[in-house]
Short mmCIF file of C-alpha atoms (C1' of nucleotides) in Angstrom, two decimals:
data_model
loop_
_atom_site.label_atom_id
_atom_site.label_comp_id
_atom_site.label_asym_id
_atom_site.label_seq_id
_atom_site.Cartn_x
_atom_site.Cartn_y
_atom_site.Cartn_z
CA UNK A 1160 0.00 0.00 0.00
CA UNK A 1161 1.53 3.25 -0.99
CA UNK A 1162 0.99 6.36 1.28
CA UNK A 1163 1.28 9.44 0.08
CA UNK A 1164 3.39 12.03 1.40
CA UNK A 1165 1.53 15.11 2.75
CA UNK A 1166 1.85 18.12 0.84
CA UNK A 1167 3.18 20.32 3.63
CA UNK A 1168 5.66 17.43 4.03
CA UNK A 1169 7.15 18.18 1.04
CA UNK A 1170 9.95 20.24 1.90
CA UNK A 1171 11.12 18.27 4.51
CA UNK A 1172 11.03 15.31 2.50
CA UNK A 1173 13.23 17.56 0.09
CA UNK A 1174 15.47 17.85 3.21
CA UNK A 1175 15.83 14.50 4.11
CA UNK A 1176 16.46 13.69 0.17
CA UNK A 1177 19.35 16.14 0.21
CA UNK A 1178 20.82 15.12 3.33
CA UNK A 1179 20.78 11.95 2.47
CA UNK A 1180 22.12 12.00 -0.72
CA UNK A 1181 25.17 14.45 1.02
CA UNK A 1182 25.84 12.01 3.32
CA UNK A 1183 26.52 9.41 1.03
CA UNK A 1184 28.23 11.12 -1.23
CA UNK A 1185 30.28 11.69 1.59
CA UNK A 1186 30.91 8.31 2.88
CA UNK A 1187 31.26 7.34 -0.89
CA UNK A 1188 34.46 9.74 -0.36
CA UNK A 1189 35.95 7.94 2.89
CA UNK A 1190 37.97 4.92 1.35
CA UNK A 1191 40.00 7.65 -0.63
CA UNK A 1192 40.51 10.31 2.24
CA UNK A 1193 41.60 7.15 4.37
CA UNK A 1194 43.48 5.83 2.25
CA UNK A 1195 45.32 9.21 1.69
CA UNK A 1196 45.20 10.10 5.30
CA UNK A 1197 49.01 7.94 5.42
CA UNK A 1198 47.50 6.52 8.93
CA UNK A 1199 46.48 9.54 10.69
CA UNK A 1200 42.80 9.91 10.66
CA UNK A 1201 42.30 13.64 10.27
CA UNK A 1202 40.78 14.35 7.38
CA UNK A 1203 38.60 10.93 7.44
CA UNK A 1204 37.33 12.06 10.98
CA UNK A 1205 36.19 15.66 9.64
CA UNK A 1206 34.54 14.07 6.97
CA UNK A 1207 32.73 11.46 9.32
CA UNK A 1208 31.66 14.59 11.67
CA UNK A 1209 29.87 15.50 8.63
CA UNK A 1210 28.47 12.63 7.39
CA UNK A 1211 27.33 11.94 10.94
CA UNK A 1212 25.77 15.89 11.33
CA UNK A 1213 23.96 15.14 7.96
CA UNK A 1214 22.72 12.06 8.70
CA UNK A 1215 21.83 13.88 12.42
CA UNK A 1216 19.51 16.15 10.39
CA UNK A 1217 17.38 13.62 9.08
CA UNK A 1218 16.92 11.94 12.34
CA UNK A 1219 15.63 15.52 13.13
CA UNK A 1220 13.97 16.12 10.54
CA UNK A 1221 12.21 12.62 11.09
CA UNK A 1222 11.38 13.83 14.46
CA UNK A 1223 9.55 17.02 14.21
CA UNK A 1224 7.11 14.89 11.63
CA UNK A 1225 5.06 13.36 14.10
CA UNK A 1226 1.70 12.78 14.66
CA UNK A 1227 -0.19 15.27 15.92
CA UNK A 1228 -2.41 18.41 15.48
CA UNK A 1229 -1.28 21.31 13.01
CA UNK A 1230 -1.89 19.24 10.08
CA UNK A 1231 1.19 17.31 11.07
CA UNK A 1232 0.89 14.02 10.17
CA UNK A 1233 2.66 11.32 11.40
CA UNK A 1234 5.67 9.48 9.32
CA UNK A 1235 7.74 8.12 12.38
CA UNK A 1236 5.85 5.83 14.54
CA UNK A 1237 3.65 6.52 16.99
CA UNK A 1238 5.47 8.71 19.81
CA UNK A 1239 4.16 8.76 23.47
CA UNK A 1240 5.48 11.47 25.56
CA UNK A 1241 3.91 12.66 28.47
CA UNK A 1242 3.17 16.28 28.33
CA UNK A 1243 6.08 17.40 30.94
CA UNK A 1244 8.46 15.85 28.78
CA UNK A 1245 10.85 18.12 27.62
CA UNK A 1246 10.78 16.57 24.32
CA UNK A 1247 7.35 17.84 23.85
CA UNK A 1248 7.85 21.13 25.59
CA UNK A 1249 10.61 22.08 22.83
CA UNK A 1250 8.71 21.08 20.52
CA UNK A 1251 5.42 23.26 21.74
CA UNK A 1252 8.27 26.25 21.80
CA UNK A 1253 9.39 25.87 18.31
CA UNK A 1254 12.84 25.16 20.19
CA UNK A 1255 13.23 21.48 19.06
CA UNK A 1256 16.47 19.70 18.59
CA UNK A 1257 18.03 15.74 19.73
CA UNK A 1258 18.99 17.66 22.61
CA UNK A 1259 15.64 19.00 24.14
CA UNK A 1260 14.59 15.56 24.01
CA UNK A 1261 17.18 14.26 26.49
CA UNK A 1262 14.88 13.04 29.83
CA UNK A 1263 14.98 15.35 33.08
CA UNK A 1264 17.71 15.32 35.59
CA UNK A 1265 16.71 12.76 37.79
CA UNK A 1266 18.35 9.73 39.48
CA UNK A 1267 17.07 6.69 40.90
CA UNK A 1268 18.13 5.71 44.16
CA UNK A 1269 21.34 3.97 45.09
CA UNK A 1270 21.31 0.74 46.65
CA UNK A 1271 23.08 -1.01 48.96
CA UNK A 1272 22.41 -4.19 48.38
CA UNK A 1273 21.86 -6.80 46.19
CA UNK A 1274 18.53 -6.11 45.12
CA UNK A 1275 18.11 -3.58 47.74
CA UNK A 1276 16.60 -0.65 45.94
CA UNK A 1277 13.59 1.56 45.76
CA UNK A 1278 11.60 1.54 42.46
CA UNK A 1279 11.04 4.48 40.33
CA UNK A 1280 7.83 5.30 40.98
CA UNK A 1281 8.32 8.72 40.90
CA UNK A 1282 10.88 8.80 38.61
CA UNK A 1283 9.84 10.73 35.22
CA UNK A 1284 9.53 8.85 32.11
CA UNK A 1285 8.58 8.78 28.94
CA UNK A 1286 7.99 6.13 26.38
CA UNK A 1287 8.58 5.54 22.31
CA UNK A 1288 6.55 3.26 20.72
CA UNK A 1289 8.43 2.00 17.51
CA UNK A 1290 7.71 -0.39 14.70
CA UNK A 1291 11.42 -0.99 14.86
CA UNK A 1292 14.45 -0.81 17.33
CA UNK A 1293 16.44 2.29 17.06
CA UNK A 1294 19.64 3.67 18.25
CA UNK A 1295 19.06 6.35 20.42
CA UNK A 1296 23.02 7.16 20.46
CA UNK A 1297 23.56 5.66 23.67
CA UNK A 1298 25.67 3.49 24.96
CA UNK A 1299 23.65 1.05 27.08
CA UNK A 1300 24.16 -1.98 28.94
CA UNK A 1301 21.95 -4.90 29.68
CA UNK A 1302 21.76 -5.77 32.98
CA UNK A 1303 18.34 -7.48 33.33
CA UNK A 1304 15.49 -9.43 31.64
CA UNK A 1305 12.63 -10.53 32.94
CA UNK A 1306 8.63 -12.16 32.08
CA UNK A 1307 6.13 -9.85 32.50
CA UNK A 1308 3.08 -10.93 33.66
CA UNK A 1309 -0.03 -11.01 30.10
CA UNK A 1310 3.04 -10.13 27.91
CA UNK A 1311 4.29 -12.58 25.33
CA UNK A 1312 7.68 -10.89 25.28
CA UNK A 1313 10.21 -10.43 28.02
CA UNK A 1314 11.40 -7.07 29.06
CA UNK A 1315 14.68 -6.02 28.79
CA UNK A 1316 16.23 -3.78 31.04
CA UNK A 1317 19.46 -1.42 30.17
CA UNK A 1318 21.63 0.52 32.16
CA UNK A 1319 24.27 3.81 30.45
CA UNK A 1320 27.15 1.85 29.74
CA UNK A 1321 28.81 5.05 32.20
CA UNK A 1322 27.31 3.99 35.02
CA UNK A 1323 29.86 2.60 37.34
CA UNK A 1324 32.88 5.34 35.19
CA UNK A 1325 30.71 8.66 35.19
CA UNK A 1326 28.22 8.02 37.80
CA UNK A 1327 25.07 8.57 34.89
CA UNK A 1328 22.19 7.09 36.28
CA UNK A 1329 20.03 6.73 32.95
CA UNK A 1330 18.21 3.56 32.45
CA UNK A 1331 15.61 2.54 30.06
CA UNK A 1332 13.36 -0.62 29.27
CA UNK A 1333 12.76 -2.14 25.85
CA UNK A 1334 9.40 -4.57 25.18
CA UNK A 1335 8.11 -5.89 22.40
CA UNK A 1336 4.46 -5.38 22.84
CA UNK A 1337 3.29 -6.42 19.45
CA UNK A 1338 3.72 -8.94 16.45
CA UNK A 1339 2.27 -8.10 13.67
CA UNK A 1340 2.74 -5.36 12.61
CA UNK A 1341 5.71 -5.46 15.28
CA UNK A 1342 5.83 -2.62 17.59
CA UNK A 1343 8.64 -2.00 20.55
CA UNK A 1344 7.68 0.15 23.47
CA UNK A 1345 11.34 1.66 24.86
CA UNK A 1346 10.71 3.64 28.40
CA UNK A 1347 13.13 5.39 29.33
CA UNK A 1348 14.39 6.60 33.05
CA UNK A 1349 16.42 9.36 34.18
CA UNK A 1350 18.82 11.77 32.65
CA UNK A 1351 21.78 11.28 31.07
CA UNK A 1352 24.68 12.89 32.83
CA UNK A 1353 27.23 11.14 31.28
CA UNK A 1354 29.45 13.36 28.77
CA UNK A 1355 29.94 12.65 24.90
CA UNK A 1356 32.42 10.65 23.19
CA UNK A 1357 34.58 11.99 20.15
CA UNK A 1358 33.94 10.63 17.34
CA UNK A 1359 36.58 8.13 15.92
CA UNK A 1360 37.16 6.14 12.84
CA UNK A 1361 38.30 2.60 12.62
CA UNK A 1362 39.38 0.67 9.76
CA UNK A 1363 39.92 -2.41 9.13
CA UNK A 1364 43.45 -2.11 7.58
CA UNK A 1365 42.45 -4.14 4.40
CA UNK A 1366 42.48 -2.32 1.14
CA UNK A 1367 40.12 -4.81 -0.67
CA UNK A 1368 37.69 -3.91 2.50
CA UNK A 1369 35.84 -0.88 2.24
CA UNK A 1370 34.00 -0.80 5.00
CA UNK A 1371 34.56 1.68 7.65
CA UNK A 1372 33.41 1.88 11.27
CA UNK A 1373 32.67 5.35 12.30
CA UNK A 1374 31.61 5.68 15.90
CA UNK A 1375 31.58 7.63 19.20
CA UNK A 1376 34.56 6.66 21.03
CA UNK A 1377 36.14 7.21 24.11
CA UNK A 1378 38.75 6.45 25.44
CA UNK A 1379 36.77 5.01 28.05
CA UNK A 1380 35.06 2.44 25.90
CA UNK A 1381 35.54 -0.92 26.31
CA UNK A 1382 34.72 -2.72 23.35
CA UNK A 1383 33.40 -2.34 20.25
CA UNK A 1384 30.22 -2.69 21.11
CA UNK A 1385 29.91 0.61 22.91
CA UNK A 1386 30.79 2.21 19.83
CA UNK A 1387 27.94 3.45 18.13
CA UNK A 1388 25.58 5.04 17.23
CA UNK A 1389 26.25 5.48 13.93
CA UNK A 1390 27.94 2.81 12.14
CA UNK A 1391 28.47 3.00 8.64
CA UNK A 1392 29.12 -0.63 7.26
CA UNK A 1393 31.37 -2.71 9.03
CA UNK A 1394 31.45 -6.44 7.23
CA UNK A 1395 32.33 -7.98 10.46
CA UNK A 1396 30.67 -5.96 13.77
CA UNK A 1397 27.51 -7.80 14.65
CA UNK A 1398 25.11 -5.39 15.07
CA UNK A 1399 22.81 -6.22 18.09
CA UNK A 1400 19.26 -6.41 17.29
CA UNK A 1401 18.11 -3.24 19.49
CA UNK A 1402 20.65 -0.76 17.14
CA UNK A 1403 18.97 0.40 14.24
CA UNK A 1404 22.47 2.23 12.73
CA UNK A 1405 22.85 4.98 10.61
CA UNK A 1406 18.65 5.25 10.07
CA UNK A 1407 18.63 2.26 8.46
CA UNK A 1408 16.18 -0.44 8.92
CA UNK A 1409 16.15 -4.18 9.20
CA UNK A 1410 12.22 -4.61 8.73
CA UNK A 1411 11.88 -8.43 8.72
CA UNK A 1412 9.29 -8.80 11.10
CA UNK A 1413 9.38 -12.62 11.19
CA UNK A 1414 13.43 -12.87 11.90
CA UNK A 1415 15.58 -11.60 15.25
CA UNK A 1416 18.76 -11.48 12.89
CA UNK A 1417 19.21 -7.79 12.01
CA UNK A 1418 21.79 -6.44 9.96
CA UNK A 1419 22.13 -2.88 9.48
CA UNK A 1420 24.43 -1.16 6.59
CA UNK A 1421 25.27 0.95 4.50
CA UNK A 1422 27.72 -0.58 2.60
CA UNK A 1423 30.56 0.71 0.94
CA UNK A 1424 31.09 -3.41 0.12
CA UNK A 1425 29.22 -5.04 -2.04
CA UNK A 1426 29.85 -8.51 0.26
CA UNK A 1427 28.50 -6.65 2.31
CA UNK A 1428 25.51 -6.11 1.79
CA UNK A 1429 23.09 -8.91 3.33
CA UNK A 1430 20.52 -10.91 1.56
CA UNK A 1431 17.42 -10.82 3.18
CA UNK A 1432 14.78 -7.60 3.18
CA UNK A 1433 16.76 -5.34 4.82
CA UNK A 1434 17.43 -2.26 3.41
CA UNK A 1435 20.78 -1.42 1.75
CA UNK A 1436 21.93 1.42 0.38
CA UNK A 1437 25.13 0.61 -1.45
CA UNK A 1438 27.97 2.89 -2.48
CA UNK A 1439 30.01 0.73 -4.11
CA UNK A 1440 32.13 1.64 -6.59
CA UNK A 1441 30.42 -0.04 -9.66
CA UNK A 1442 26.84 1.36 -8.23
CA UNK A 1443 25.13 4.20 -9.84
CA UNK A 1444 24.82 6.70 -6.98
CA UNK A 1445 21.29 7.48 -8.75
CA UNK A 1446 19.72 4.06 -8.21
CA UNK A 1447 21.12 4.13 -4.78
CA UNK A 1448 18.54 7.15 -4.06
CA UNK A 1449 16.01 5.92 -5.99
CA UNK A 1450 16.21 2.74 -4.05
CA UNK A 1451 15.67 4.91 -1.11
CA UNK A 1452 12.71 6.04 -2.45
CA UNK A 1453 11.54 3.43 -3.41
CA UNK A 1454 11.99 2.34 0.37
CA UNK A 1455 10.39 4.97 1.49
CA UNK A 1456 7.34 4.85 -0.28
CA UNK A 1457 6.88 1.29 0.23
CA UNK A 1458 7.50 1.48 3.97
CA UNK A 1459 6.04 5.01 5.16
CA UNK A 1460 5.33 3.39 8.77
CA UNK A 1461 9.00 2.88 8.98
CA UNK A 1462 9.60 6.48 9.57
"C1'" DG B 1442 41.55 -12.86 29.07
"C1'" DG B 1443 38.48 -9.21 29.26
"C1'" DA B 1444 34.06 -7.49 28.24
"C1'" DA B 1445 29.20 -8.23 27.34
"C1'" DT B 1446 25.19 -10.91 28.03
"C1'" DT B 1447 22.29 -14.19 30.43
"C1'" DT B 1448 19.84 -15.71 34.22
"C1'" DG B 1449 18.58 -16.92 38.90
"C1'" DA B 1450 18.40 -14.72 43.35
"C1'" DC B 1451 17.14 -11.05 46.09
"C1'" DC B 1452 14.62 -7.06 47.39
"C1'" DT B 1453 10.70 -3.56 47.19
"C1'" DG B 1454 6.13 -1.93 46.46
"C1'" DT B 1455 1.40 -3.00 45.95
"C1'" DA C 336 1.84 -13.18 47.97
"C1'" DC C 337 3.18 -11.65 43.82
"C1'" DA C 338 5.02 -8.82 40.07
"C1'" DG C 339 8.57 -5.96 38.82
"C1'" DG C 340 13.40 -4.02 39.14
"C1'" DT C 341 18.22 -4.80 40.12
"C1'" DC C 342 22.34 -7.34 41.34
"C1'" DA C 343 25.92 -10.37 40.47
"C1'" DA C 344 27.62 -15.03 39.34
"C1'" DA C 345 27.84 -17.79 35.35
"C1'" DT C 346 28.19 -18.07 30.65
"C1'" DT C 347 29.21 -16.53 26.10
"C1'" DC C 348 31.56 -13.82 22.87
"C1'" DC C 349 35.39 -11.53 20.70
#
DNA sequence: GGAATTTGACCTGT
DNA sequence: ACAGGTCAAATTCC
């Protein structure tokens, strides 16, 4: 079923178009600049910053088209927020960005115990409802899973990977709470207090291998696995299920496996549904966007 | 071997 | 008493 765009979406579907199609000319650019970068990373990590702040923009521009009143109309999936939240409060003062959306400063208790802890009942939160599993450019940490009571689906619980190193107390709950058509419920807890992480590159050192890894690095990581949230192509990283990278879907909704690229590889690019963009050399860059499209107006509840 | 994930135990709130 | 949230030992992964 095809869904038509909304007229006053337009231009913001223009956006997205042109940031997209910046961004991967961009990372169509980062085998070269690596490979002329004689080791040092410096040029290849301004040009990540930008494919990452392009790519940023059409997560925000994905975000301010929500459901709603003002003849918005919804292309992202259903978004619960209560109405303290300060996601909704920026966006109610025109003053929207990633940023306003971060939760409020509040921590959950300490405990001294095993299992000795108060819950959050008072804690503010606010949920996301999501046909898919996104990366919300955190670094989180399982730490618990456990059968709710009428729910087919455990819930899983995460922790900020920065817990224990920079005291953040942010924690958030993920739940599948539907099958068909699937739908996620993330909750999240607390504030983030933790502070960013500078972006890095990594390669893997193998001329016949494209691929890149861009993430957020610190020096405080502590495996590879913290590093995200955007990952552009890496043949080898598993991706874990939750991360949706770079904006990119895996929309199988009968299959856990989840594979999320954009490939600069053509062996790398998976064979099942999931969307692909490829910027292979041999590709046209053209049917790359039109594939996009194509995407897009195939799958408007993705977004 | 170190880090991440899994899972049973423990604790709190209702 | 029970459901939910967290801890931490055990297990798995890289």
């Amino acid at each position: 079923m095809e869904v038509a765009w909304p007229e006053n979406l337009s231009t913001i579907r223009e956006r997205m178009i042109e940031e997209l199609m910046i961004g991967l000319e961009l990372a169509n650019l980062l085998p070269n600049v690596v490979a002329e970068s004689d080791g040092g990373f410096g040029s290849a990590k301004d040009l990540a910053s930008k494919i990452i702040k392009s790519f940023s923009n059409i997560f925000t521009l994905l975000n301010i088209v929500r459901e709603g009143d003002d003849d918005q109309v919804s292309v992202l999936s259903q978004i619960q927020v209560e109405d303290s939240s300060p996601c909704l409060v920026a966006w109610k003062s025109e003053d929207y960005s990633p940023e306003s959306c971060r939760p409020p400063n509040n921590t959950p208790t300490k405990k001294s115990r095993r299992g000795c802890h108060q819950r959050r009942r008072s804690s503010r939160t606010w949920k996301r409802d999501t046909p898919i599993l996104i990366n919300d450019g955190q670094a989180w940490r399982q730490y618990g899973q456990k059968s709710i009571l009428n729910s087919k689906f455990p819930r899983y619980y995460y922790r900020c990977a920065y817990k224990y190193d920079q005291g953040c107390e942010a924690t958030k709950q993920v739940q599948r709470i539907q099958v068909k058509p699937p739908l996620y419920r993330t909750t999240y807890f607390g504030n983030h207090t933790c502070s960013d992480h500078d972006l890095i590159l990594e390669g893997t050192g193998n001329s016949s291998d494209t691929s890149m890894l861009i993430s957020f690095d610190g020096s405080n990581l502590t495996s590879k696995k913290d590093q995200y949230p955007l990952i552009v192509s890496s043949t080898k990283q598993k991706v874990n299920d939750e991360i949706i990278t770079s904006g990119l879907v895996n929309h199988n909704e009968y299959s856990s496996s989840s594979d999320y690229f954009v490939s600069l590889n053509q062996e790398a690019i998976p064979s099942s549904r999931p969307m692909c963009l490829s910027t292979s050399h041999e590709s046209d860059f053209d049917d790359v966007i039109n594939g996009l499209m194509d995407y897009v107006d195939l799958n408007p509840d993705v977004f």
